[in-house]
Coordinates of N, CA and C in Angstrom, one line a residue:
X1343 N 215.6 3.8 45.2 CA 215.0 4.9 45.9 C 215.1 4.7 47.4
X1344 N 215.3 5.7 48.1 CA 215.5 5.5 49.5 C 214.4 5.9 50.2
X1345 N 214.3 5.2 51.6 CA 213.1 5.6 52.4 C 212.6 6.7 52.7
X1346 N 213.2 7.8 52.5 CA 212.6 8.9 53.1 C 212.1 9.8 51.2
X1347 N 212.7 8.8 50.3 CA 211.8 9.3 48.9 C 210.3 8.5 49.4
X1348 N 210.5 7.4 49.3 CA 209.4 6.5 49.2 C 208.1 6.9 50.4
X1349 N 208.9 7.4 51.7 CA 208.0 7.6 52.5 C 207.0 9.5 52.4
X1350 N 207.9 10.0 51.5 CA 207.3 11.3 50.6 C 206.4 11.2 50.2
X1351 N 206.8 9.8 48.6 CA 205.8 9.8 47.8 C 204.0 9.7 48.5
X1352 N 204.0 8.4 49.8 CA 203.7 7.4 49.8 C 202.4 8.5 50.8
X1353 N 203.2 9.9 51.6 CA 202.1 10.7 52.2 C 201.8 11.9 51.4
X1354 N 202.1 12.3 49.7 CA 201.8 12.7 49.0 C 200.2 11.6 48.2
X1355 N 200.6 11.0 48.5 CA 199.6 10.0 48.1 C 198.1 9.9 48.9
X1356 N 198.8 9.8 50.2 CA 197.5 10.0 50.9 C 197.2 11.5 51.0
X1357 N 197.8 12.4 51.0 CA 197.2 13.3 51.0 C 197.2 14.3 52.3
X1358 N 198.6 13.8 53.0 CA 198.7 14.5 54.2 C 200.2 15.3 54.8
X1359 N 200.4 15.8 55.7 CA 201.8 16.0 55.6 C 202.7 15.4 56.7
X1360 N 203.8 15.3 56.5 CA 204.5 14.5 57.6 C 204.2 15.0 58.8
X1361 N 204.1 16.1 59.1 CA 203.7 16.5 60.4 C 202.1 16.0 60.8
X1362 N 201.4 16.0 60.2 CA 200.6 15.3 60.1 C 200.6 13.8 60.9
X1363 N 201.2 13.2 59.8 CA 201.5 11.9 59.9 C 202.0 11.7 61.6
X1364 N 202.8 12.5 61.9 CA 203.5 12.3 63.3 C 202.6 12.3 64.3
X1365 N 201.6 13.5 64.2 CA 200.4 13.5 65.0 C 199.9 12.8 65.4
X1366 N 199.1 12.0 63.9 CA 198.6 10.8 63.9 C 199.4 9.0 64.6
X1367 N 200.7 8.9 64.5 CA 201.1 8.3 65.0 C 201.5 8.1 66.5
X1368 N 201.5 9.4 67.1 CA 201.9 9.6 68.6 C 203.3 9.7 68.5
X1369 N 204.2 10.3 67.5 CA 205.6 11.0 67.7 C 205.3 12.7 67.5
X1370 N 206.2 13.4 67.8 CA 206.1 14.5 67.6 C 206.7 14.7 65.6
X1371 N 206.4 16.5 65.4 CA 206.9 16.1 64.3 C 208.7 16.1 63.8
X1372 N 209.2 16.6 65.1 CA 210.7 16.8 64.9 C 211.1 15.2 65.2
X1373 N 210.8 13.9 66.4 CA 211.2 12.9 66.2 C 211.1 12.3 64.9
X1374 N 209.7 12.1 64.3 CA 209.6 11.7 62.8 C 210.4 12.1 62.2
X1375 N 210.7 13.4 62.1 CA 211.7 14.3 60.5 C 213.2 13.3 61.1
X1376 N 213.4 13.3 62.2 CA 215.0 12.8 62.7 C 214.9 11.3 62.6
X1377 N 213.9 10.5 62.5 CA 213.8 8.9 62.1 C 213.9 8.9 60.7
X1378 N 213.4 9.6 60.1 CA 213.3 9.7 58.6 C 215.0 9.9 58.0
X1379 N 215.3 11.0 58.6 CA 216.3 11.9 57.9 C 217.3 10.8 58.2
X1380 N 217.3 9.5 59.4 CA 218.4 8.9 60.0 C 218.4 7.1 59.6
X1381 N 217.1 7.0 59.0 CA 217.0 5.8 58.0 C 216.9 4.9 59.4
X1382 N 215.8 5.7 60.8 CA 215.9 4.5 61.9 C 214.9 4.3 62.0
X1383 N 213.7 4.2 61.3 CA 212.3 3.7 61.9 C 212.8 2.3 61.8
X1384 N 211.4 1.7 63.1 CA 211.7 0.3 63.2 C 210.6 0.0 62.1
X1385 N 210.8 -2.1 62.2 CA 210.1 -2.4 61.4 C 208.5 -2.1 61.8
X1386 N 208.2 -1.9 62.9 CA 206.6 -1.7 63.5 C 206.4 -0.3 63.6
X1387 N 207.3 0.8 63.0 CA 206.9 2.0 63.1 C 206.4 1.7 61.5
X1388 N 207.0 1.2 60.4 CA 206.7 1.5 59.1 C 205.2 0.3 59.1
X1389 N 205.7 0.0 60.0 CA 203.8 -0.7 59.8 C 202.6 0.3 59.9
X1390 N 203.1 0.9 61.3 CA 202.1 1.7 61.6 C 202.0 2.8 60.5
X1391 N 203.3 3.3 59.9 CA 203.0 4.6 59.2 C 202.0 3.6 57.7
X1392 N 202.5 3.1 57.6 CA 201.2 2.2 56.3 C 200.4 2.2 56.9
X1393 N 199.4 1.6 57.5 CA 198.3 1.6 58.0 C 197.9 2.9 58.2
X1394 N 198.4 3.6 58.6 CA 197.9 5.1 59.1 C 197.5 6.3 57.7
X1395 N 198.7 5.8 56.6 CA 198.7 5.9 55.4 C 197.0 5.6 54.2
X1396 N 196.8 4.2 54.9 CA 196.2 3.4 54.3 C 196.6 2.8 52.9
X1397 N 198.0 2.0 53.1 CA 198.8 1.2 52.0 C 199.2 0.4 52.7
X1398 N 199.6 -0.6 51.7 CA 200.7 -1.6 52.1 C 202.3 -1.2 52.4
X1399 N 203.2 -2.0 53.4 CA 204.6 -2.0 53.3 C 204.3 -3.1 54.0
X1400 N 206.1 -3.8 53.1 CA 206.4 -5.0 53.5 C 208.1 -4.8 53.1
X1401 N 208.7 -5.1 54.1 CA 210.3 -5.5 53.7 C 211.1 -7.0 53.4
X1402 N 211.3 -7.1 52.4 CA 211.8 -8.4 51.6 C 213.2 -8.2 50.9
X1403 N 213.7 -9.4 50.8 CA 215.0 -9.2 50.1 C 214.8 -9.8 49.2
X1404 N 214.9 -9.2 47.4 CA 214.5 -9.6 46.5 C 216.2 -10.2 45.7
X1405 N 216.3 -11.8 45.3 CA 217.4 -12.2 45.2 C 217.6 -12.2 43.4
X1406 N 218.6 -12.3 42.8 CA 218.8 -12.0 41.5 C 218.0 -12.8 40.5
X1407 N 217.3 -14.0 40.9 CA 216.5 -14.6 40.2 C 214.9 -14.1 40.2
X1408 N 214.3 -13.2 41.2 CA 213.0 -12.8 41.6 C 212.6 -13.6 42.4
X1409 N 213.1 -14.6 43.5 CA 212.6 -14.7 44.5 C 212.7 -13.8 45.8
X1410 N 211.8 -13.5 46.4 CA 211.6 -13.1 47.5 C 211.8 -13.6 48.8
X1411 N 212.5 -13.3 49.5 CA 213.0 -13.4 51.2 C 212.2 -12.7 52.1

C-alpha cells in the first residue's frame, strides 16, 4: 500500500478531510495534496500528521526474517 492509500485510510479514520488536516497542520490544502501526490512529506511532517490524526506512525525496515530496523 502506498502513502497516500495509507494516509486516506488513516484521515477516514479520524474522521476529517485532508483539507482539514492541512489546516490543522499550518500547510495550506494545495501544498499537502502536492506532498502527498509527490511521496515528499518529511519524516517530522508524518509525525505531526499522526498526532494531529491521533494514531501512531513509525517508519522501519522490516527485514525477511521479521526483524525490525
Amino acid at each position: 500500500m502506498i502513502m497516500e492509500q495509507k494516509i486516506k485510510m488513516a484521515l477516514a479514520y479520524a474522521g476529517i478531510s485532508q483539507a482539514e488536516l492541512a489546516r490543522r497542520i499550518g500547510m495550506t490544502p494545495s501544498n499537502l495534496n502536492q506532498k502527498i501526490k509527490r511521496d515528499t512529506l518529511t519524516y517530522g511532517e508524518m509525525e505531526t500528521i499522526a498526532q494531529t490524526l491521533g494514531v501512531s506512525w513509525r517508519a522501519e525496515f522490516v527485514c525477511p526474517d521479521g526483524r525490525t530496523i
